[in-house]
Structures are given as C-alpha cells and as structure tokens.
Amino acid sequence: MKRIALLGATGSIGRQALEIIDAHPGLELCAAASGSQAVDGLAPLTQVGGDLTELLDRAQPDLVLNAVVGFAGLPATLWALEHGVDLALANKESLVAAGELALDAQRRGGGSLIPVDSEHSAAFQCLEGRAPDQVHSLVLTASGGPFRNRTRDELTDVTPAEALAHPTWNMGPKITVDSATLANKGLELIEAHFLFTLSYDRIEVVVHPTSIVHALVRFRDGAALAHLGYPDMRVPISFALTSPERAATPLVPLELAAGLTLEFHAPDLDTFPLLAHARRAGEEGGTYPCAFNAANEVAVAAFLAGTLPFLGIAEVVAEALDACDGTPARDLDDLVAADAEARRHAEGALKVA
Ligand code: NAD
Ligand code: MG
C-alpha cells in the first residue's frame, strides 16, 4: 500500500488526484491539506493552512503529491526531497523559485521527483532510460491559451472572465491566467531546465493549439520521441502516483482516424513577453527565477482582482526583474527574503501601473 499525502486537495489537481487514489486499491491517502477550504474526513490527518511540513512530519507518507498553488508550496517540496520521500510535483512554482536548493536536497535525500505537469510528465517518459549525451533538445508545447493569434491592441481590455476561459485545459485560476499570458510556459521552461538538467538553449517552446502532443525530445541521431494524449491531467497524475506500474485510467485510447490536427507554430514573444522574461530570468539564474515567480503571482492576483490590466502583468514582472540583484540563495531563508523583495517591487509597480 502506497501512503500518499495530498497537499492542495481541494484544487483542480487535488480533486483529480482523489479520483485516481479512490480508484486504485494500492493507493491510500494518509494526509490531506488545503489553503482555506475544509478537508475534514478526506484523510486520517488533515490540515487547513499553516505549516505543511508539520503535517508531513506527523504523516510520514511514502509519497507527497504537492498540488498547492504558488510559492506557498516550497517548504513541502523541500521537506519531501530532503527526507528522501518520493515527490509527485504539480507545484511548479516551488521548483522554479528554488531549483538549485531543491536538486541539492534531492541529492541528499535520494527520493524520486516525478513531475505532474503534463509537458514534464511527457518529457520524463520520453527521456526515461536515455543517456544525457544522446539528447539533442526538448520541445515543450503550449496551447497558446484563449488569446492565441490576438494582437497586443486586442489584449488591452480583456477581462479576467475572458482569460479564465481556457480552450483545452480546465484548471485553477492562477495557472489559467498564466496560460493566457504564456507565463505558465515560462515557468515550465525553468521547471524543465531543473528537472532534466538541460541548458536553456536546448529547450524550445512551440504553440500547438490542440494540446495533443505534450512534449517531444529530439535525439542526436535525428530521431524525435513525442508523447501524445488527450489533454486530461488524470493521465500525468496517475503516472506520477503509480509509476512504473502505469495503472489504467478512465480515458479512452487516442483516436487518430477521426481527424486529429497536429499543428505547431512559433510563439509570439512580442505579444506575450512573459515567456521571454522567464527565459531571461532562467538564464540569469540565482534568485532571478524566484523573483520572476513572485512578481508574477502578485500581478496575476491584481489582474484577477480587477486592479491591473492584462498587459500590465508583464510590465510588473519586468520591473521586478530589473530591480532584482540575482544573488544566489543558500537556503530557504534566503529564498523567502528574495521572494518578499520581489513582491515588494511588484506591489510598488502596481501602484504606478
Ligand atoms: P487550484 O487553485 O485549483 O488549487 C490550489 C490548491 O492549493 C487548493 O487546494 C488550495 O486550497 C491549496 N492551497 C493554496 N494555498 C495553500 C497554502 N498556503 N497551504 C496549503 N494549501 C494551499 O490550483 P491547481 O490548478 O490545482 O494547481 C495546483 C498546482 O498545480 C499549481 O502549481 C499549478 O501550476 C500546477 N498545475 C496545475 C494543472 C491543472 O491542470 N490544474 C496543470 C499543471 C500544473
Ligand atoms: Mg503544463
């Protein structure tokens, strides 16, 4: 029996994970947590808000599924990696903010880190068992979000409701806005850099409107392996929870003859500059990715609250990155300080935006 601690149990990923766990006789929930909604009765140990590492200390799970949204998920990510407890990671923000610390903790702890993000789950599977020197490059696909093909002028007045209407994925509000700005693909670029130890020049992003190909790995011999499937997060969640078993899910097999469209385009970085800002932050390294993430969280919250226009999100993030000094983070305290500093700059930029 694999005992799972599910953090972020009330969210989009959390609810789909509950479905997978319920359906699998070899998986059981030992702890569940949320930020504010009730989780009573979901698991023997539950917690709303507070320090998630205390819950993990009490639960001693075999696997942590971190499906918290935002930087708030970081202590739990580091707890699992440090303790050698397997980590199924949906909370990409923690790996973006703390990539180097997280990988150091994993080396000490020795547990596995299995991505839940669909693109990274796909890449993980394409890369499984291959030597790093065989790999030429990784391609992450992006649906392009609800505003694909729009010009900057056409984005001036878009509302939170329009940004929340994602064409292919049904997800929590923060990641849905991130998908509309392409900040999500920026976070995923940095996430992939740390997960697969690939330099940024070997990670490409392409727009693929139907979200059928989740990722593709090119090898040095000219071959490319892609991972295909309908856009449904139960597949990568199930893979992360049951790997290497690859348990059955309720999904129907991929149907090709019905007319599947596989189109790919270059992203429009002028209209969606957050992807370029993320690449710059990743290449700069140190605390830049942490600052990118923090400023983006502040800006997205302001957009959702109706106090920042859509195009202001990228401006606020760019200002916070300009103000960042990028010093390396030695420990969690350094990162918490860098996160707070970037949030202060972003809040300041909001006032003038
Ligand atoms: P969501 O907003 O639907 O749910 C977030 C969950 O986190 C909720 O249960 C909430 O209560 C909890 N939470 C928030 N702050 C917390 C705190 N301080 N302590 C404990 N719990 C807290 O978000 P989501 O869409 O499920 O996304 C969760 C994570 O998974 C994000 O990092 C997101 O980027 C990633 N992800 C989501 C999807 C998706 O399809 N939804 C796909 C890929 C990656
Ligand atoms: Mg993704």
CSV table of C-alpha atoms and ligand atoms in Angstrom, one decimal:
chain,number,residue,atom,x,y,z
A,1,MET,CA,0.0,0.0,0.0
A,2,LYS,CA,1.4,3.4,-1.0
A,3,ARG,CA,0.5,6.1,1.6
A,4,ILE,CA,0.0,9.5,0.0
A,5,ALA,CA,0.0,13.0,1.5
A,6,LEU,CA,-2.1,15.2,-0.8
A,7,LEU,CA,-1.3,18.9,-0.4
A,8,GLY,CA,-3.8,21.2,-2.2
A,9,ALA,CA,-6.6,18.5,-2.0
A,10,THR,CA,-9.4,20.9,-2.8
A,11,GLY,CA,-7.9,22.3,-6.0
A,12,SER,CA,-8.2,21.2,-9.7
A,13,ILE,CA,-5.2,18.8,-9.4
A,14,GLY,CA,-6.1,17.8,-5.9
A,15,ARG,CA,-9.7,16.7,-6.8
A,16,GLN,CA,-8.5,14.7,-9.9
A,17,ALA,CA,-5.9,13.1,-7.7
A,18,LEU,CA,-8.6,12.0,-5.2
A,19,GLU,CA,-10.4,10.3,-8.1
A,20,ILE,CA,-7.2,8.4,-9.1
A,21,ILE,CA,-6.5,7.4,-5.5
A,22,ASP,CA,-10.1,6.2,-4.9
A,23,ALA,CA,-10.0,4.0,-8.0
A,24,HIS,CA,-6.7,2.3,-7.1
A,25,PRO,CA,-6.5,-0.4,-4.4
A,26,GLY,CA,-2.8,0.1,-3.9
A,27,LEU,CA,-3.0,3.8,-3.1
A,28,GLU,CA,-4.3,5.3,0.2
A,29,LEU,CA,-4.5,8.8,1.5
A,30,CYS,CA,-2.7,9.3,4.8
A,31,ALA,CA,-2.9,13.1,4.9
A,32,ALA,CA,-4.7,15.9,3.1
A,33,ALA,CA,-4.3,19.7,3.2
A,34,SER,CA,-5.7,22.8,1.7
A,35,GLY,CA,-5.2,26.6,2.0
A,36,SER,CA,-8.6,27.6,3.2
A,37,GLN,CA,-11.4,25.2,2.3
A,38,ALA,CA,-12.4,22.3,4.6
A,39,VAL,CA,-10.8,18.9,4.1
A,40,ASP,CA,-12.4,17.1,7.1
A,41,GLY,CA,-12.8,13.4,6.7
A,42,LEU,CA,-10.7,13.2,3.5
A,43,ALA,CA,-7.8,11.5,5.3
A,44,PRO,CA,-6.8,10.3,8.8
A,45,LEU,CA,-4.7,13.5,9.1
A,46,THR,CA,-5.9,16.8,7.7
A,47,GLN,CA,-4.8,20.5,7.9
A,48,VAL,CA,-6.2,23.8,6.6
A,49,GLY,CA,-3.5,26.4,6.1
A,50,GLY,CA,-0.5,26.5,8.5
A,51,ASP,CA,2.9,24.8,8.1
A,52,LEU,CA,2.5,21.9,5.8
A,53,THR,CA,5.8,20.3,6.9
A,54,GLU,CA,4.3,19.7,10.4
A,55,LEU,CA,1.6,17.7,8.8
A,56,LEU,CA,4.2,15.7,6.7
A,57,ASP,CA,6.2,15.1,9.9
A,58,ARG,CA,3.2,13.6,11.5
A,59,ALA,CA,2.0,11.6,8.5
A,60,GLN,CA,5.4,10.1,7.3
A,61,PRO,CA,3.9,9.4,3.9
A,62,ASP,CA,5.5,7.2,1.2
A,63,LEU,CA,4.8,9.9,-1.4
A,64,VAL,CA,3.9,13.5,-1.3
A,65,LEU,CA,1.7,14.9,-4.1
A,66,ASN,CA,2.3,18.7,-3.9
A,67,ALA,CA,-0.6,20.3,-5.7
A,68,VAL,CA,-0.5,23.6,-3.8
A,69,VAL,CA,-0.6,26.7,-6.0
A,70,GLY,CA,2.3,29.2,-5.8
A,71,PHE,CA,5.4,29.8,-3.7
A,72,ALA,CA,3.5,28.6,-0.6
A,73,GLY,CA,4.2,25.0,-1.7
A,74,LEU,CA,8.0,25.4,-1.4
A,75,PRO,CA,8.6,24.1,2.2
A,76,ALA,CA,6.7,20.9,1.4
A,77,THR,CA,8.7,20.3,-1.8
A,78,LEU,CA,12.0,20.7,0.2
A,79,TRP,CA,10.7,18.5,3.0
A,80,ALA,CA,9.9,15.6,0.7
A,81,LEU,CA,13.2,15.9,-1.3
A,82,GLU,CA,15.3,16.3,1.9
A,83,HIS,CA,13.7,13.3,3.6
A,84,GLY,CA,14.0,11.1,0.6
A,85,VAL,CA,10.2,10.7,0.3
A,86,ASP,CA,9.1,10.4,-3.3
A,87,LEU,CA,7.6,13.7,-4.6
A,88,ALA,CA,4.9,14.0,-7.3
A,89,LEU,CA,5.3,17.6,-8.2
A,90,ALA,CA,2.4,19.7,-9.6
A,91,ASN,CA,3.5,22.8,-7.7
A,92,LYS,CA,5.9,24.0,-10.4
A,93,GLU,CA,6.4,27.4,-8.7
A,94,SER,CA,8.5,25.8,-5.9
A,95,LEU,CA,10.9,24.2,-8.4
A,96,VAL,CA,11.2,27.4,-10.4
A,97,ALA,CA,11.9,29.5,-7.3
A,98,ALA,CA,14.2,27.0,-5.6
A,99,GLY,CA,15.6,24.8,-8.4
A,100,GLU,CA,19.2,24.6,-7.1
A,101,LEU,CA,18.2,24.1,-3.5
A,102,ALA,CA,15.6,21.5,-4.5
A,103,LEU,CA,18.1,19.5,-6.5
A,104,ASP,CA,20.7,19.6,-3.7
A,105,ALA,CA,18.0,18.4,-1.3
A,106,GLN,CA,17.1,15.6,-3.7
A,107,ARG,CA,20.7,14.5,-4.0
A,108,ARG,CA,21.0,14.3,-0.2
A,109,GLY,CA,17.6,12.7,0.3
A,110,GLY,CA,17.7,10.2,-2.6
A,111,GLY,CA,14.0,10.1,-3.3
A,112,SER,CA,12.5,10.4,-6.7
A,113,LEU,CA,11.0,13.6,-8.2
A,114,ILE,CA,8.2,12.8,-10.7
A,115,PRO,CA,6.7,15.8,-12.5
A,116,VAL,CA,2.9,16.0,-12.7
A,117,ASP,CA,2.9,19.0,-15.1
A,118,SER,CA,1.7,17.3,-18.4
A,119,GLU,CA,4.6,18.5,-20.5
A,120,HIS,CA,7.2,17.4,-18.0
A,121,SER,CA,5.5,14.1,-17.4
A,122,ALA,CA,5.6,13.6,-21.1
A,123,ALA,CA,9.3,14.6,-21.4
A,124,PHE,CA,10.1,12.5,-18.4
A,125,GLN,CA,8.7,9.5,-20.2
A,126,CYS,CA,10.4,10.2,-23.5
A,127,LEU,CA,13.7,10.6,-21.6
A,128,GLU,CA,13.4,7.6,-19.3
A,129,GLY,CA,16.5,5.4,-19.6
A,130,ARG,CA,18.4,7.6,-22.1
A,131,ALA,CA,21.9,8.9,-21.5
A,132,PRO,CA,22.1,12.7,-21.4
A,133,ASP,CA,24.6,12.8,-24.2
A,134,GLN,CA,22.1,11.2,-26.6
A,135,VAL,CA,19.6,14.1,-26.1
A,136,HIS,CA,19.7,17.0,-28.6
A,137,SER,CA,16.9,19.1,-27.3
A,138,LEU,CA,13.5,19.2,-25.7
A,139,VAL,CA,10.3,20.8,-27.1
A,140,LEU,CA,7.5,21.9,-24.8
A,141,THR,CA,4.2,22.5,-26.3
A,142,ALA,CA,1.8,25.4,-25.4
A,143,SER,CA,-1.8,25.6,-26.4
A,144,GLY,CA,-1.5,29.3,-26.8
A,145,GLY,CA,-4.3,29.9,-24.4
A,146,PRO,CA,-7.5,31.8,-25.1
A,147,PHE,CA,-5.8,34.8,-26.7
A,148,ARG,CA,-3.7,32.9,-29.3
A,149,ASN,CA,-3.5,34.9,-32.5
A,150,ARG,CA,-4.5,38.2,-30.9
A,151,THR,CA,-2.5,41.4,-31.3
A,152,ARG,CA,-1.3,43.5,-28.4
A,153,ASP,CA,-4.1,46.0,-29.2
A,154,GLU,CA,-6.7,43.3,-28.9
A,155,LEU,CA,-5.5,42.4,-25.4
A,156,THR,CA,-5.8,45.9,-23.9
A,157,ASP,CA,-9.2,45.4,-22.4
A,158,VAL,CA,-9.5,41.7,-21.9
A,159,THR,CA,-11.3,40.7,-18.6
A,160,PRO,CA,-10.5,38.0,-16.0
A,161,ALA,CA,-13.5,36.1,-17.2
A,162,GLU,CA,-12.1,36.0,-20.8
A,163,ALA,CA,-8.7,35.0,-19.5
A,164,LEU,CA,-10.2,32.2,-17.5
A,165,ALA,CA,-11.9,30.6,-20.5
A,166,HIS,CA,-9.1,28.2,-21.5
A,167,PRO,CA,-9.7,26.4,-24.8
A,168,THR,CA,-8.2,23.0,-23.9
A,169,TRP,CA,-7.5,22.6,-20.2
A,170,ASN,CA,-9.8,23.1,-17.1
A,171,MET,CA,-7.5,24.3,-14.3
A,172,GLY,CA,-7.3,26.5,-11.2
A,173,PRO,CA,-7.5,30.3,-11.8
A,174,LYS,CA,-3.8,31.2,-11.3
A,175,ILE,CA,-2.4,28.7,-13.9
A,176,THR,CA,-5.2,29.6,-16.3
A,177,VAL,CA,-4.2,33.2,-16.3
A,178,ASP,CA,-0.6,32.1,-16.6
A,179,SER,CA,-1.6,30.1,-19.7
A,180,ALA,CA,-3.2,33.2,-21.2
A,181,THR,CA,-0.1,35.3,-20.7
A,182,LEU,CA,2.3,32.4,-21.6
A,183,ALA,CA,3.9,32.9,-18.1
A,184,ASN,CA,2.9,29.3,-17.5
A,185,LYS,CA,5.2,28.2,-20.4
A,186,GLY,CA,7.9,30.4,-19.0
A,187,LEU,CA,7.6,28.7,-15.6
A,188,GLU,CA,7.6,25.4,-17.4
A,189,LEU,CA,10.8,26.3,-19.3
A,190,ILE,CA,12.6,26.9,-16.0
A,191,GLU,CA,11.0,23.8,-14.4
A,192,ALA,CA,12.3,21.7,-17.3
A,193,HIS,CA,15.8,23.1,-17.0
A,194,PHE,CA,16.0,21.9,-13.4
A,195,LEU,CA,14.2,18.6,-13.8
A,196,PHE,CA,16.2,17.4,-16.8
A,197,THR,CA,19.4,19.4,-16.3
A,198,LEU,CA,19.2,20.9,-19.8
A,199,SER,CA,20.6,24.3,-20.7
A,200,TYR,CA,18.1,26.8,-21.8
A,201,ASP,CA,19.3,26.9,-25.4
A,202,ARG,CA,18.3,23.2,-25.7
A,203,ILE,CA,14.7,23.8,-24.6
A,204,GLU,CA,12.3,25.1,-27.2
A,205,VAL,CA,8.6,26.2,-26.8
A,206,VAL,CA,6.1,25.8,-29.7
A,207,VAL,CA,2.5,26.6,-29.8
A,208,HIS,CA,0.3,23.6,-30.5
A,209,PRO,CA,-3.4,24.6,-30.3
A,210,THR,CA,-5.0,21.2,-29.7
A,211,SER,CA,-2.7,20.1,-26.8
A,212,ILE,CA,-2.4,16.5,-28.1
A,213,VAL,CA,1.4,16.4,-28.2
A,214,HIS,CA,2.6,17.3,-24.7
A,215,ALA,CA,6.3,17.2,-25.3
A,216,LEU,CA,8.9,16.0,-27.7
A,217,VAL,CA,12.5,15.0,-27.3
A,218,ARG,CA,15.0,15.2,-30.2
A,219,PHE,CA,17.9,12.8,-30.1
A,220,ARG,CA,21.4,13.3,-31.6
A,221,ASP,CA,20.7,10.6,-34.3
A,222,GLY,CA,17.9,12.7,-35.8
A,223,ALA,CA,15.1,10.7,-34.1
A,224,ALA,CA,12.4,12.5,-32.1
A,225,LEU,CA,10.1,10.9,-29.5
A,226,ALA,CA,6.8,12.6,-28.7
A,227,HIS,CA,4.2,11.9,-26.0
A,228,LEU,CA,0.6,12.2,-27.2
A,229,GLY,CA,-2.7,12.0,-25.4
A,230,TYR,CA,-5.9,13.9,-24.9
A,231,PRO,CA,-5.5,16.9,-22.6
A,232,ASP,CA,-6.5,15.4,-19.3
A,233,MET,CA,-4.5,15.8,-16.1
A,234,ARG,CA,-5.6,12.4,-14.7
A,235,VAL,CA,-3.0,10.8,-17.0
A,236,PRO,CA,0.1,12.5,-15.6
A,237,ILE,CA,-1.3,12.4,-12.1
A,238,SER,CA,-1.9,8.7,-12.4
A,239,PHE,CA,1.6,8.2,-13.9
A,240,ALA,CA,3.2,10.1,-11.0
A,241,LEU,CA,1.3,8.1,-8.4
A,242,THR,CA,1.6,4.7,-9.9
A,243,SER,CA,4.9,4.8,-11.8
A,244,PRO,CA,6.3,2.4,-13.0
A,245,GLU,CA,3.0,0.5,-13.0
A,246,ARG,CA,1.2,2.9,-15.4
A,247,ALA,CA,-2.2,2.0,-13.9
A,248,ALA,CA,-5.4,2.1,-16.1
A,249,THR,CA,-7.4,5.4,-16.1
A,250,PRO,CA,-11.0,6.0,-17.4
A,251,LEU,CA,-9.6,7.7,-20.5
A,252,VAL,CA,-10.4,6.4,-24.0
A,253,PRO,CA,-7.5,5.5,-26.2
A,254,LEU,CA,-6.3,8.2,-28.6
A,255,GLU,CA,-8.3,8.1,-31.8
A,256,LEU,CA,-6.3,9.2,-34.8
A,257,ALA,CA,-8.6,8.4,-37.8
A,258,ALA,CA,-11.3,10.8,-36.5
A,259,GLY,CA,-9.1,13.6,-37.9
A,260,LEU,CA,-6.6,14.8,-35.3
A,261,THR,CA,-4.9,18.1,-36.1
A,262,LEU,CA,-1.2,18.4,-35.1
A,263,GLU,CA,-0.1,22.0,-35.9
A,264,PHE,CA,2.9,23.7,-34.5
A,265,HIS,CA,3.8,27.4,-34.6
A,266,ALA,CA,6.5,29.7,-33.1
A,267,PRO,CA,5.2,31.7,-30.0
A,268,ASP,CA,4.6,35.4,-30.5
A,269,LEU,CA,7.0,36.8,-27.9
A,270,ASP,CA,6.2,40.5,-28.7
A,271,THR,CA,2.5,39.9,-27.8
A,272,PHE,CA,3.3,37.5,-24.9
A,273,PRO,CA,6.6,38.9,-23.5
A,274,LEU,CA,6.4,36.9,-20.2
A,275,LEU,CA,7.8,33.8,-22.0
A,276,ALA,CA,10.9,35.9,-23.0
A,277,HIS,CA,11.1,37.4,-19.5
A,278,ALA,CA,11.1,33.9,-18.0
A,279,ARG,CA,13.8,32.7,-20.3
A,280,ARG,CA,15.9,35.7,-19.4
A,281,ALA,CA,15.3,35.0,-15.6
A,282,GLY,CA,16.2,31.4,-16.1
A,283,GLU,CA,19.4,32.1,-18.0
A,284,GLU,CA,20.5,34.8,-15.3
A,285,GLY,CA,19.9,32.1,-12.6
A,286,GLY,CA,20.4,32.8,-8.9
A,287,THR,CA,17.3,34.4,-7.4
A,288,TYR,CA,16.0,35.7,-10.8
A,289,PRO,CA,13.6,32.8,-11.3
A,290,CYS,CA,12.3,33.3,-7.8
A,291,ALA,CA,11.7,37.0,-8.5
A,292,PHE,CA,10.0,36.2,-11.8
A,293,ASN,CA,7.6,33.8,-10.0
A,294,ALA,CA,6.9,36.2,-7.1
A,295,ALA,CA,6.2,39.2,-9.2
A,296,ASN,CA,4.0,37.1,-11.5
A,297,GLU,CA,2.0,35.9,-8.5
A,298,VAL,CA,1.4,39.4,-7.3
A,299,ALA,CA,0.5,40.7,-10.8
A,300,VAL,CA,-1.9,37.8,-11.5
A,301,ALA,CA,-3.7,38.3,-8.2
A,302,ALA,CA,-4.1,42.0,-9.1
A,303,PHE,CA,-5.4,41.2,-12.6
A,304,LEU,CA,-7.9,38.7,-11.1
A,305,ALA,CA,-9.0,41.4,-8.6
A,306,GLY,CA,-9.6,43.8,-11.4
A,307,THR,CA,-7.0,46.3,-10.4
A,308,LEU,CA,-4.4,45.6,-13.1
A,309,PRO,CA,-5.0,45.4,-16.9
A,310,PHE,CA,-3.9,42.2,-18.6
A,311,LEU,CA,-0.9,43.8,-20.4
A,312,GLY,CA,0.2,45.2,-17.0
A,313,ILE,CA,1.1,41.7,-15.8
A,314,ALA,CA,4.2,41.5,-18.0
A,315,GLU,CA,5.1,45.1,-17.1
A,316,VAL,CA,5.0,44.5,-13.4
A,317,VAL,CA,7.1,41.3,-13.8
A,318,ALA,CA,9.7,43.2,-16.0
A,319,GLU,CA,10.1,45.9,-13.4
A,320,ALA,CA,10.6,43.4,-10.5
A,321,LEU,CA,13.2,41.6,-12.6
A,322,ASP,CA,15.0,44.8,-13.3
A,323,ALA,CA,15.1,45.5,-9.6
A,324,CYS,CA,16.4,42.0,-8.7
A,325,ASP,CA,20.1,41.6,-8.0
A,326,GLY,CA,20.1,37.9,-8.6
A,327,THR,CA,22.3,36.9,-5.7
A,328,PRO,CA,22.3,33.1,-5.2
A,329,ALA,CA,20.1,31.6,-2.5
A,330,ARG,CA,22.0,29.5,0.1
A,331,ASP,CA,18.9,28.3,2.0
A,332,LEU,CA,15.2,28.6,2.3
A,333,ASP,CA,15.5,31.8,4.4
A,334,ASP,CA,17.4,33.5,1.5
A,335,LEU,CA,14.7,32.5,-0.9
A,336,VAL,CA,11.9,33.7,1.3
A,337,ALA,CA,13.7,37.0,1.5
A,338,ALA,CA,14.2,37.2,-2.3
A,339,ASP,CA,10.5,36.3,-2.8
A,340,ALA,CA,9.4,39.0,-0.4
A,341,GLU,CA,11.7,41.6,-2.0
A,342,ALA,CA,10.3,40.8,-5.5
A,343,ARG,CA,6.8,41.0,-4.1
A,344,ARG,CA,7.6,44.5,-2.7
A,345,HIS,CA,8.9,45.7,-6.1
A,346,ALA,CA,5.9,44.2,-7.8
A,347,GLU,CA,3.5,45.9,-5.4
A,348,GLY,CA,5.3,49.2,-6.0
A,349,ALA,CA,5.0,48.7,-9.8
A,350,LEU,CA,1.2,48.0,-9.3
A,351,LYS,CA,0.7,51.4,-7.7
A,352,VAL,CA,2.0,53.2,-10.8
A,353,ALA,CA,0.6,50.8,-13.4
B,1,NAD,P1,-6.1,25.4,-7.6
B,1,NAD,O1,-6.2,26.9,-7.4
B,1,NAD,O2,-7.3,24.7,-8.2
B,1,NAD,O3,-5.9,24.6,-6.2
B,1,NAD,C1,-4.8,25.0,-5.4
B,1,NAD,C2,-4.9,24.2,-4.1
B,1,NAD,O4,-3.8,24.7,-3.2
B,1,NAD,C3,-6.2,24.4,-3.3
B,1,NAD,O5,-6.5,23.1,-2.7
B,1,NAD,C4,-5.8,25.4,-2.2
B,1,NAD,O6,-6.6,25.3,-1.0
B,1,NAD,C5,-4.3,25.0,-1.9
B,1,NAD,N1,-3.5,26.0,-1.3
B,1,NAD,C6,-3.3,27.3,-1.7
B,1,NAD,N2,-2.5,27.9,-0.8
B,1,NAD,C7,-2.2,27.0,0.1
B,1,NAD,C8,-1.4,27.0,1.3
B,1,NAD,N3,-0.8,28.2,1.7
B,1,NAD,N4,-1.3,25.9,2.1
B,1,NAD,C9,-2.0,24.8,1.7
B,1,NAD,N5,-2.7,24.7,0.6
B,1,NAD,C10,-2.8,25.8,-0.2
B,1,NAD,O7,-4.8,25.1,-8.4
B,1,NAD,P2,-4.5,23.9,-9.5
B,1,NAD,O8,-4.9,24.3,-10.8
B,1,NAD,O9,-4.9,22.7,-8.9
B,1,NAD,O10,-2.9,24.0,-9.5
B,1,NAD,C11,-2.1,23.5,-8.4
B,1,NAD,C12,-0.6,23.4,-8.9
B,1,NAD,O11,-0.5,22.5,-9.9
B,1,NAD,C13,-0.1,24.8,-9.4
B,1,NAD,O12,1.2,24.9,-9.1
B,1,NAD,C14,-0.3,24.6,-10.9
B,1,NAD,O13,0.7,25.4,-11.6
B,1,NAD,C15,0.0,23.1,-11.1
B,1,NAD,N6,-0.6,22.6,-12.3
B,1,NAD,C16,-1.9,22.5,-12.4
B,1,NAD,C17,-2.5,22.0,-13.6
B,1,NAD,C18,-4.0,21.9,-13.7
B,1,NAD,O14,-4.5,21.3,-14.7
B,1,NAD,N7,-4.8,22.5,-12.8
B,1,NAD,C19,-1.7,21.5,-14.6
B,1,NAD,C20,-0.3,21.5,-14.4
B,1,NAD,C21,0.2,22.1,-13.3
B,2,MG,MG,1.8,22.2,-18.1
